Amino acid sequence: MTNGGLWPQVERLLASVERPARYIDREWNAVHQPGADYRAALVYPDTYEIGQANQAIAILYATLNGLPAVVAERAYLPWLDMSTAMRDAGVPLFSLESCTALSEFDLIGITVPYELTYSNILEVLDLAGLPIRASERTEAHPLVIGGGPSAFNPEPFAPFFDAVLVGEGEEAVADIVAAHRAAKQSGLDRAATLMALSAVPGVYVPALYRPEYDADGAFIGVSAVPGAPDVVTKRVLADLDAHRPPTAPIVPFMDVVHDRFGVEVLRGCTRGCRFCQAGMVYRPVRERSADPIVRDVLAGLACTGYDEVSLTSLSTTDHSQLEEVLRRLQRRLEGTGVSVSLPSLRVDAFGVEMARLVSAGGKKSGLTLAPEAGTQRMRDVINKNVTEEDLLGSVQRAFEAGWRRVKLYFMIGLPTETDDDVRGIGELVGRVFRVAREATPPAQRGGLRVAVSVSTFVPKAQTPFQWDAQLPLEEVRRRQSVLRESMPRKGVELHWHDSDVSFLEGVMARGGREVADVIEAAWRDGATFDAWTERFNPSRWAAAFEACGIEPASIANRERTPAEPLPWDHISAGVSKRYLLRERERALTGELTPDCSFESCAGCDVCQDLGVDIVLGGVARG
Amino acid sequence: MAEGEFRLRVRYGKVGRLRWLSHLEIVHALERIIRRAGLPYALTRGFSPHMKVAFGPALPVGTAGENEYLDVWLTRYTGVEDALGVLAACAPADLAPNLARFVGEKEPSLTAAITIARYEVAIEGKESSTENVRTALESVVSAGTFEVEHKGKHKVFDLARSLPEEARVRDREDGSVVDVTVRMGSQGSLRPELLVVRALETASVDATVLHTTRTDTLIETPEGVWVRPV
């Protein structure tokens, strides 16, 4: 490998592309280890500014670089101007740190964050000069391993990966590297190496599993070859405090999303919202204790120079010691201009009190609350344990305390939804606006804003709603018009999630391995960066489905029976199907299930099956 | 300067790969370096308090700078060498502060004071000999004015005023270097590489600009003497 790698060739391209800072490396805390003998490239399949903040990559980067003789470097998908310039100049996709072609690494780890990044994975592989299908790779190619939130239904992208890690990576990534190094030392060929990897808990090797169909072409299940586990169960850490998260993360030069220091304060969420995949697959709740959180915040700020720290998790205001953590941080950060942010707030008095605590003396950023549905009936169906009184009380207190903006998240198209539920969203927003207005001094009422963001419900694998039909496009559009008519205009900013995007998300979320052909066809036709509004082209995807002979509505808009085999049945998040079915029954009768972190066990079977326990304030409940 | 505040003027370079950063990215990076250094920086008073810091004239993306400046206000007196030491230790090598001194509050801001900049424009290509480049440059400069279109705006530079010194061409490995001194003004300043590119194009010389470096930013005193801000 030449010193400085491809940099001289890369630099020649920079004058003609947007935002060269995406490609230059040299950020504070980036790790350079030219001498390592095992090299991993960690890839986020979107642009630098989207991927840089990804905490999973930050954790794996720190973990791998801490292993003896191992180096991890980063790569992102170049924007179109750069990838075109690279192809024209014959420059392959390269890592930032040593500017080495990705094809020269031992392992390429690609995080799969979201359905609309699937086409980008193919672009990453192709730009790196690798065959896009694992079956076409040879001994000369690196191992390509996926992971991340989408791994809980890996089938649509399974053929593109040699292996997929299901679940948490802190411990698994070291096991994977160890297995790969051992295989290399024993001189195993690629097939034997993959078989060895399949023995690592949590590692799914798609080539060892075959989808099967009956005589009519109906899917009847996935079968494993002898020697591979029938079911791949997710990896999970029993104790987050045992794994110190990175406190020297890379500090980007360019403006990126979430441009702040993030400290994960808890993992998992057991509130049990029935639509929420993250709430199901990241169980159980494991809180870190207050001391290490405060220590890591201060250490991280000191060595990054950020002026903002975010306490991250699925539901930060659920942390049992949050108030103590915030009070201690407030004392330590006073006079520094450094602010603390909470990504999402509970719709109750506690959430607003915490918002007040983090904004004391500083500016009041927006307040974001997620009631999700407009009527109590609908909120009971989804097990969103909040009432209208909670929401209105919070809004009142927030506006009395000086907030002038609130953002509300809602969904339409949830199971059992009627037009009354849809109109209920508009009516609820009207009441929120009136409460906010009354809590605001008359002179300031002109600046009052209620932002309403409405997405279309997409049923996800591994949730109680995984059997349900997604609303057909025409019906989504009709309900959007019902909602628009019921929504007050004055002082309300209404934003929609594009219904065509939701439809494709729905197909990807629950599709089987046959969808991989569609992804490849769409990518060959030019699909990349589908998550970017200006790049998403629904007719390109429609053409790809047609070319592959796949009816996307039969995946997204069809209700499944509980007996029907599902394409992800061989992937287990630890939550039992029995529990998911029971929750689905309770949804239909509007019966609530309490949060098992604070009340009785809801019987999801995660703790028993995975041998872990709920950890509150750093202490396992036992 | 509010009571108890000390205005520290710092010189730094924007070199190597970091030449590809934009001015805004440089501003954010330097603020983060100051916070990492743990300097007792002052905050602005206002709706959204932030670090009290001011920068010299912006550099374009892709242009390096060897002697760039910022002012940062401190709430406590800190020894210049100590401050410089921690700043340099907390900066990437290609953006490292390398000189500092305290300046009086009455001194004008860096953007108002700095009106002279020296540049090196490196040229490569088959016909990039000093002879060719010198001839090409002379014909453009002798026209007396220089017109550019930038972001839809038409600008005319009076070269007698914009170029207070004659541009010089010298040899480098595989090409040549043009030394250009530019006077900066409120109506914008001449970008030296545009002048060189135009000269090469007009004279049909097969050579291109490799990179541009601002080697100095200078203050012109009332007596007409050029001095460095630190």
PDB file of N, CA and C in Angstrom, chain A residues 541-618:
ATOM      1  N   TRP A 541     -39.044   3.124  -9.090  1.00  0.00           N
ATOM      2  CA  TRP A 541     -39.261   1.937  -8.261  1.00  0.00           C
ATOM      3  C   TRP A 541     -40.417   1.102  -8.809  1.00  0.00           C
ATOM      4  N   ALA A 542     -41.466   1.765  -9.283  1.00  0.00           N
ATOM      5  CA  ALA A 542     -42.601   1.031  -9.854  1.00  0.00           C
ATOM      6  C   ALA A 542     -42.125   0.199 -11.047  1.00  0.00           C
ATOM      7  N   ALA A 543     -41.254   0.797 -11.872  1.00  0.00           N
ATOM      8  CA  ALA A 543     -40.732   0.079 -13.036  1.00  0.00           C
ATOM      9  C   ALA A 543     -39.892  -1.122 -12.591  1.00  0.00           C
ATOM     10  N   ALA A 544     -39.132  -0.949 -11.520  1.00  0.00           N
ATOM     11  CA  ALA A 544     -38.283  -2.043 -11.023  1.00  0.00           C
ATOM     12  C   ALA A 544     -39.138  -3.201 -10.506  1.00  0.00           C
ATOM     13  N   PHE A 545     -40.210  -2.879  -9.797  1.00  0.00           N
ATOM     14  CA  PHE A 545     -41.108  -3.944  -9.311  1.00  0.00           C
ATOM     15  C   PHE A 545     -41.704  -4.695 -10.496  1.00  0.00           C
ATOM     16  N   GLU A 546     -42.120  -3.934 -11.500  1.00  0.00           N
ATOM     17  CA  GLU A 546     -42.733  -4.566 -12.652  1.00  0.00           C
ATOM     18  C   GLU A 546     -41.730  -5.467 -13.383  1.00  0.00           C
ATOM     19  N   ALA A 547     -40.520  -4.947 -13.561  1.00  0.00           N
ATOM     20  CA  ALA A 547     -39.502  -5.722 -14.276  1.00  0.00           C
ATOM     21  C   ALA A 547     -39.204  -7.034 -13.553  1.00  0.00           C
ATOM     22  N   CYS A 548     -39.315  -7.039 -12.221  1.00  0.00           N
ATOM     23  CA  CYS A 548     -39.001  -8.248 -11.455  1.00  0.00           C
ATOM     24  C   CYS A 548     -40.243  -9.116 -11.223  1.00  0.00           C
ATOM     25  N   GLY A 549     -41.374  -8.658 -11.715  1.00  0.00           N
ATOM     26  CA  GLY A 549     -42.597  -9.440 -11.551  1.00  0.00           C
ATOM     27  C   GLY A 549     -43.081  -9.505 -10.114  1.00  0.00           C
ATOM     28  N   ILE A 550     -42.848  -8.449  -9.368  1.00  0.00           N
ATOM     29  CA  ILE A 550     -43.277  -8.438  -7.964  1.00  0.00           C
ATOM     30  C   ILE A 550     -44.331  -7.367  -7.760  1.00  0.00           C
ATOM     31  N   GLU A 551     -45.420  -7.758  -7.108  1.00  0.00           N
ATOM     32  CA  GLU A 551     -46.519  -6.837  -6.848  1.00  0.00           C
ATOM     33  C   GLU A 551     -46.288  -6.221  -5.453  1.00  0.00           C
ATOM     34  N   PRO A 552     -45.803  -4.972  -5.394  1.00  0.00           N
ATOM     35  CA  PRO A 552     -45.430  -4.414  -4.083  1.00  0.00           C
ATOM     36  C   PRO A 552     -46.606  -4.311  -3.116  1.00  0.00           C
ATOM     37  N   ALA A 553     -47.821  -4.109  -3.657  1.00  0.00           N
ATOM     38  CA  ALA A 553     -48.980  -4.000  -2.770  1.00  0.00           C
ATOM     39  C   ALA A 553     -49.217  -5.304  -2.009  1.00  0.00           C
ATOM     40  N   SER A 554     -48.817  -6.443  -2.615  1.00  0.00           N
ATOM     41  CA  SER A 554     -49.038  -7.720  -1.932  1.00  0.00           C
ATOM     42  C   SER A 554     -48.115  -7.860  -0.723  1.00  0.00           C
ATOM     43  N   ILE A 555     -47.079  -7.033  -0.675  1.00  0.00           N
ATOM     44  CA  ILE A 555     -46.203  -7.023   0.500  1.00  0.00           C
ATOM     45  C   ILE A 555     -46.678  -5.971   1.502  1.00  0.00           C
ATOM     46  N   ALA A 556     -46.960  -4.766   1.011  1.00  0.00           N
ATOM     47  CA  ALA A 556     -47.265  -3.669   1.939  1.00  0.00           C
ATOM     48  C   ALA A 556     -48.716  -3.671   2.405  1.00  0.00           C
ATOM     49  N   ASN A 557     -49.644  -3.949   1.485  1.00  0.00           N
ATOM     50  CA  ASN A 557     -51.049  -3.661   1.788  1.00  0.00           C
ATOM     51  C   ASN A 557     -51.873  -4.906   2.122  1.00  0.00           C
ATOM     52  N   ARG A 558     -51.209  -6.012   2.418  1.00  0.00           N
ATOM     53  CA  ARG A 558     -51.927  -7.258   2.669  1.00  0.00           C
ATOM     54  C   ARG A 558     -51.832  -7.633   4.146  1.00  0.00           C
ATOM     55  N   GLU A 559     -52.994  -8.012   4.709  1.00  0.00           N
ATOM     56  CA  GLU A 559     -52.971  -8.511   6.084  1.00  0.00           C
ATOM     57  C   GLU A 559     -52.521  -9.972   6.070  1.00  0.00           C
ATOM     58  N   ARG A 560     -51.679 -10.334   7.047  1.00  0.00           N
ATOM     59  CA  ARG A 560     -51.212 -11.719   7.143  1.00  0.00           C
ATOM     60  C   ARG A 560     -51.943 -12.428   8.278  1.00  0.00           C
ATOM     61  N   THR A 561     -52.076 -13.758   8.166  1.00  0.00           N
ATOM     62  CA  THR A 561     -52.666 -14.511   9.287  1.00  0.00           C
ATOM     63  C   THR A 561     -51.538 -14.892  10.239  1.00  0.00           C
ATOM     64  N   PRO A 562     -51.864 -15.082  11.519  1.00  0.00           N
ATOM     65  CA  PRO A 562     -50.818 -15.450  12.489  1.00  0.00           C
ATOM     66  C   PRO A 562     -50.094 -16.740  12.117  1.00  0.00           C
ATOM     67  N   ALA A 563     -50.735 -17.611  11.354  1.00  0.00           N
ATOM     68  CA  ALA A 563     -50.104 -18.886  11.010  1.00  0.00           C
ATOM     69  C   ALA A 563     -49.128 -18.752   9.846  1.00  0.00           C
ATOM     70  N   GLU A 564     -49.226 -17.654   9.124  1.00  0.00           N
ATOM     71  CA  GLU A 564     -48.426 -17.508   7.908  1.00  0.00           C
ATOM     72  C   GLU A 564     -46.940 -17.341   8.244  1.00  0.00           C
ATOM     73  N   PRO A 565     -46.067 -18.063   7.528  1.00  0.00           N
ATOM     74  CA  PRO A 565     -44.633 -17.847   7.786  1.00  0.00           C
ATOM     75  C   PRO A 565     -44.220 -16.443   7.323  1.00  0.00           C
ATOM     76  N   LEU A 566     -43.348 -15.833   8.098  1.00  0.00           N
ATOM     77  CA  LEU A 566     -42.911 -14.463   7.768  1.00  0.00           C
ATOM     78  C   LEU A 566     -41.447 -14.518   7.331  1.00  0.00           C
ATOM     79  N   PRO A 567     -41.049 -13.633   6.419  1.00  0.00           N
ATOM     80  CA  PRO A 567     -39.680 -13.716   5.877  1.00  0.00           C
ATOM     81  C   PRO A 567     -38.583 -13.541   6.930  1.00  0.00           C
ATOM     82  N   TRP A 568     -38.941 -12.983   8.098  1.00  0.00           N
ATOM     83  CA  TRP A 568     -37.926 -12.730   9.131  1.00  0.00           C
ATOM     84  C   TRP A 568     -38.088 -13.668  10.332  1.00  0.00           C
ATOM     85  N   ASP A 569     -38.825 -14.760  10.153  1.00  0.00           N
ATOM     86  CA  ASP A 569     -39.050 -15.672  11.276  1.00  0.00           C
ATOM     87  C   ASP A 569     -37.767 -16.308  11.799  1.00  0.00           C
ATOM     88  N   HIS A 570     -36.728 -16.362  10.968  1.00  0.00           N
ATOM     89  CA  HIS A 570     -35.468 -16.982  11.422  1.00  0.00           C
ATOM     90  C   HIS A 570     -34.556 -15.963  12.110  1.00  0.00           C
ATOM     91  N   ILE A 571     -35.048 -14.737  12.304  1.00  0.00           N
ATOM     92  CA  ILE A 571     -34.300 -13.706  13.029  1.00  0.00           C
ATOM     93  C   ILE A 571     -35.083 -13.393  14.299  1.00  0.00           C
ATOM     94  N   SER A 572     -34.437 -13.523  15.446  1.00  0.00           N
ATOM     95  CA  SER A 572     -35.156 -13.282  16.701  1.00  0.00           C
ATOM     96  C   SER A 572     -34.586 -12.086  17.452  1.00  0.00           C
ATOM     97  N   ALA A 573     -35.485 -11.184  17.831  1.00  0.00           N
ATOM     98  CA  ALA A 573     -35.090 -10.057  18.673  1.00  0.00           C
ATOM     99  C   ALA A 573     -35.269 -10.420  20.151  1.00  0.00           C
ATOM    100  N   GLY A 574     -35.633 -11.658  20.397  1.00  0.00           N
ATOM    101  CA  GLY A 574     -35.819 -12.101  21.781  1.00  0.00           C
ATOM    102  C   GLY A 574     -37.253 -11.962  22.261  1.00  0.00           C
ATOM    103  N   VAL A 575     -38.009 -11.105  21.606  1.00  0.00           N
ATOM    104  CA  VAL A 575     -39.419 -10.923  21.967  1.00  0.00           C
ATOM    105  C   VAL A 575     -40.202 -12.058  21.308  1.00  0.00           C
ATOM    106  N   SER A 576     -41.031 -12.765  22.082  1.00  0.00           N
ATOM    107  CA  SER A 576     -41.689 -13.954  21.520  1.00  0.00           C
ATOM    108  C   SER A 576     -42.867 -13.572  20.636  1.00  0.00           C
ATOM    109  N   LYS A 577     -43.139 -14.437  19.666  1.00  0.00           N
ATOM    110  CA  LYS A 577     -44.284 -14.231  18.781  1.00  0.00           C
ATOM    111  C   LYS A 577     -45.589 -14.260  19.591  1.00  0.00           C
ATOM    112  N   ARG A 578     -45.575 -15.108  20.622  1.00  0.00           N
ATOM    113  CA  ARG A 578     -46.755 -15.212  21.488  1.00  0.00           C
ATOM    114  C   ARG A 578     -47.101 -13.851  22.088  1.00  0.00           C
ATOM    115  N   TYR A 579     -46.057 -13.134  22.548  1.00  0.00           N
ATOM    116  CA  TYR A 579     -46.275 -11.808  23.138  1.00  0.00           C
ATOM    117  C   TYR A 579     -46.777 -10.824  22.076  1.00  0.00           C
ATOM    118  N   LEU A 580     -46.155 -10.873  20.897  1.00  0.00           N
ATOM    119  CA  LEU A 580     -46.566  -9.937  19.845  1.00  0.00           C
ATOM    120  C   LEU A 580     -48.037 -10.170  19.481  1.00  0.00           C
ATOM    121  N   LEU A 581     -48.427 -11.461  19.395  1.00  0.00           N
ATOM    122  CA  LEU A 581     -49.821 -11.764  19.062  1.00  0.00           C
ATOM    123  C   LEU A 581     -50.773 -11.299  20.160  1.00  0.00           C
ATOM    124  N   ARG A 582     -50.336 -11.495  21.407  1.00  0.00           N
ATOM    125  CA  ARG A 582     -51.183 -11.079  22.522  1.00  0.00           C
ATOM    126  C   ARG A 582     -51.352  -9.558  22.515  1.00  0.00           C
ATOM    127  N   GLU A 583     -50.261  -8.850  22.233  1.00  0.00           N
ATOM    128  CA  GLU A 583     -50.345  -7.385  22.164  1.00  0.00           C
ATOM    129  C   GLU A 583     -51.253  -6.938  21.024  1.00  0.00           C
ATOM    130  N   ARG A 584     -51.238  -7.721  19.943  1.00  0.00           N
ATOM    131  CA  ARG A 584     -52.096  -7.366  18.812  1.00  0.00           C
ATOM    132  C   ARG A 584     -53.568  -7.536  19.211  1.00  0.00           C
ATOM    133  N   GLU A 585     -53.859  -8.617  19.938  1.00  0.00           N
ATOM    134  CA  GLU A 585     -55.222  -8.830  20.443  1.00  0.00           C
ATOM    135  C   GLU A 585     -55.654  -7.669  21.323  1.00  0.00           C
ATOM    136  N   ARG A 586     -54.762  -7.277  22.222  1.00  0.00           N
ATOM    137  CA  ARG A 586     -55.089  -6.194  23.164  1.00  0.00           C
ATOM    138  C   ARG A 586     -55.280  -4.882  22.421  1.00  0.00           C
ATOM    139  N   ALA A 587     -54.556  -4.703  21.331  1.00  0.00           N
ATOM    140  CA  ALA A 587     -54.722  -3.486  20.537  1.00  0.00           C
ATOM    141  C   ALA A 587     -56.147  -3.412  20.008  1.00  0.00           C
ATOM    142  N   LEU A 588     -56.614  -4.558  19.506  1.00  0.00           N
ATOM    143  CA  LEU A 588     -57.942  -4.567  18.895  1.00  0.00           C
ATOM    144  C   LEU A 588     -59.043  -4.283  19.913  1.00  0.00           C
ATOM    145  N   THR A 589     -58.788  -4.643  21.183  1.00  0.00           N
ATOM    146  CA  THR A 589     -59.800  -4.369  22.206  1.00  0.00           C
ATOM    147  C   THR A 589     -59.475  -3.095  22.983  1.00  0.00           C
ATOM    148  N   GLY A 590     -58.409  -2.396  22.578  1.00  0.00           N
ATOM    149  CA  GLY A 590     -58.073  -1.128  23.231  1.00  0.00           C
ATOM    150  C   GLY A 590     -57.573  -1.304  24.653  1.00  0.00           C
ATOM    151  N   GLU A 591     -57.008  -2.474  24.934  1.00  0.00           N
ATOM    152  CA  GLU A 591     -56.534  -2.752  26.287  1.00  0.00           C
ATOM    153  C   GLU A 591     -55.080  -2.300  26.441  1.00  0.00           C
ATOM    154  N   LEU A 592     -54.770  -1.610  27.521  1.00  0.00           N
ATOM    155  CA  LEU A 592     -53.413  -1.100  27.724  1.00  0.00           C
ATOM    156  C   LEU A 592     -52.528  -2.152  28.373  1.00  0.00           C
ATOM    157  N   THR A 593     -51.224  -2.075  28.054  1.00  0.00           N
ATOM    158  CA  THR A 593     -50.223  -2.912  28.721  1.00  0.00           C
ATOM    159  C   THR A 593     -49.237  -1.971  29.397  1.00  0.00           C
ATOM    160  N   PRO A 594     -49.055  -2.093  30.713  1.00  0.00           N
ATOM    161  CA  PRO A 594     -48.180  -1.134  31.393  1.00  0.00           C
ATOM    162  C   PRO A 594     -46.696  -1.362  31.079  1.00  0.00           C
ATOM    163  N   ASP A 595     -45.899  -0.347  31.388  1.00  0.00           N
ATOM    164  CA  ASP A 595     -44.448  -0.383  31.174  1.00  0.00           C
ATOM    165  C   ASP A 595     -43.831  -1.326  32.204  1.00  0.00           C
ATOM    166  N   CYS A 596     -43.157  -2.379  31.716  1.00  0.00           N
ATOM    167  CA  CYS A 596     -42.637  -3.396  32.635  1.00  0.00           C
ATOM    168  C   CYS A 596     -41.433  -2.909  33.435  1.00  0.00           C
ATOM    169  N   SER A 597     -40.844  -1.751  33.036  1.00  0.00           N
ATOM    170  CA  SER A 597     -39.729  -1.231  33.836  1.00  0.00           C
ATOM    171  C   SER A 597     -40.225  -0.735  35.184  1.00  0.00           C
ATOM    172  N   PHE A 598     -41.498  -0.346  35.239  1.00  0.00           N
ATOM    173  CA  PHE A 598     -42.017   0.258  36.472  1.00  0.00           C
ATOM    174  C   PHE A 598     -43.142  -0.566  37.075  1.00  0.00           C
ATOM    175  N   GLU A 599     -43.849  -1.338  36.226  1.00  0.00           N
ATOM    176  CA  GLU A 599     -44.928  -2.167  36.754  1.00  0.00           C
ATOM    177  C   GLU A 599     -44.632  -3.632  36.457  1.00  0.00           C
ATOM    178  N   SER A 600     -45.673  -4.450  36.445  1.00  0.00           N
ATOM    179  CA  SER A 600     -45.391  -5.885  36.345  1.00  0.00           C
ATOM    180  C   SER A 600     -44.914  -6.289  34.954  1.00  0.00           C
ATOM    181  N   CYS A 601     -44.275  -7.449  34.906  1.00  0.00           N
ATOM    182  CA  CYS A 601     -43.742  -8.004  33.658  1.00  0.00           C
ATOM    183  C   CYS A 601     -44.871  -8.200  32.649  1.00  0.00           C
ATOM    184  N   ALA A 602     -44.631  -7.758  31.417  1.00  0.00           N
ATOM    185  CA  ALA A 602     -45.650  -7.887  30.381  1.00  0.00           C
ATOM    186  C   ALA A 602     -45.502  -9.193  29.612  1.00  0.00           C
ATOM    187  N   GLY A 603     -44.491  -9.976  29.943  1.00  0.00           N
ATOM    188  CA  GLY A 603     -44.352 -11.303  29.350  1.00  0.00           C
ATOM    189  C   GLY A 603     -43.835 -11.316  27.927  1.00  0.00           C
ATOM    190  N   CYS A 604     -42.911 -10.380  27.595  1.00  0.00           N
ATOM    191  CA  CYS A 604     -42.383 -10.387  26.218  1.00  0.00           C
ATOM    192  C   CYS A 604     -41.301 -11.453  26.054  1.00  0.00           C
ATOM    193  N   ASP A 605     -40.831 -12.023  27.162  1.00  0.00           N
ATOM    194  CA  ASP A 605     -39.882 -13.151  27.185  1.00  0.00           C
ATOM    195  C   ASP A 605     -38.429 -12.782  26.876  1.00  0.00           C
ATOM    196  N   VAL A 606     -38.144 -11.494  26.669  1.00  0.00           N
ATOM    197  CA  VAL A 606     -36.761 -11.111  26.342  1.00  0.00           C
ATOM    198  C   VAL A 606     -35.809 -11.464  27.479  1.00  0.00           C
ATOM    199  N   CYS A 607     -36.175 -11.072  28.704  1.00  0.00           N
ATOM    200  CA  CYS A 607     -35.243 -11.256  29.824  1.00  0.00           C
ATOM    201  C   CYS A 607     -34.913 -12.739  30.016  1.00  0.00           C
ATOM    202  N   GLN A 608     -35.968 -13.586  29.950  1.00  0.00           N
ATOM    203  CA  GLN A 608     -35.752 -15.020  30.145  1.00  0.00           C
ATOM    204  C   GLN A 608     -34.941 -15.612  28.991  1.00  0.00           C
ATOM    205  N   ASP A 609     -35.366 -15.294  27.763  1.00  0.00           N
ATOM    206  CA  ASP A 609     -34.745 -15.954  26.614  1.00  0.00           C
ATOM    207  C   ASP A 609     -33.310 -15.509  26.382  1.00  0.00           C
ATOM    208  N   LEU A 610     -33.003 -14.258  26.704  1.00  0.00           N
ATOM    209  CA  LEU A 610     -31.651 -13.759  26.432  1.00  0.00           C
ATOM    210  C   LEU A 610     -30.789 -13.719  27.683  1.00  0.00           C
ATOM    211  N   GLY A 611     -31.368 -14.067  28.836  1.00  0.00           N
ATOM    212  CA  GLY A 611     -30.586 -14.077  30.073  1.00  0.00           C
ATOM    213  C   GLY A 611     -30.111 -12.693  30.477  1.00  0.00           C
ATOM    214  N   VAL A 612     -30.954 -11.688  30.273  1.00  0.00           N
ATOM    215  CA  VAL A 612     -30.609 -10.321  30.667  1.00  0.00           C
ATOM    216  C   VAL A 612     -31.715  -9.796  31.572  1.00  0.00           C
ATOM    217  N   ASP A 613     -31.505  -8.607  32.108  1.00  0.00           N
ATOM    218  CA  ASP A 613     -32.525  -8.069  32.985  1.00  0.00           C
ATOM    219  C   ASP A 613     -32.630  -6.558  32.792  1.00  0.00           C
ATOM    220  N   ILE A 614     -33.758  -6.023  33.227  1.00  0.00           N
ATOM    221  CA  ILE A 614     -33.916  -4.573  33.223  1.00  0.00           C
ATOM    222  C   ILE A 614     -32.918  -3.975  34.214  1.00  0.00           C
ATOM    223  N   VAL A 615     -32.235  -2.910  33.775  1.00  0.00           N
ATOM    224  CA  VAL A 615     -31.257  -2.248  34.637  1.00  0.00           C
ATOM    225  C   VAL A 615     -31.705  -0.796  34.823  1.00  0.00           C
ATOM    226  N   LEU A 616     -31.994  -0.417  36.071  1.00  0.00           N
ATOM    227  CA  LEU A 616     -32.410   0.966  36.347  1.00  0.00           C
ATOM    228  C   LEU A 616     -31.354   1.637  37.214  1.00  0.00           C
ATOM    229  N   GLY A 617     -30.923   2.832  36.788  1.00  0.00           N
ATOM    230  CA  GLY A 617     -29.907   3.551  37.550  1.00  0.00           C
ATOM    231  C   GLY A 617     -28.638   2.735  37.710  1.00  0.00           C
ATOM    232  N   GLY A 618     -28.353   1.880  36.737  1.00  0.00           N
ATOM    233  CA  GLY A 618     -27.125   1.091  36.790  1.00  0.00           C
ATOM    234  C   GLY A 618     -27.259  -0.183  37.605  1.00  0.00           C
TER     235      GLY A 618
END
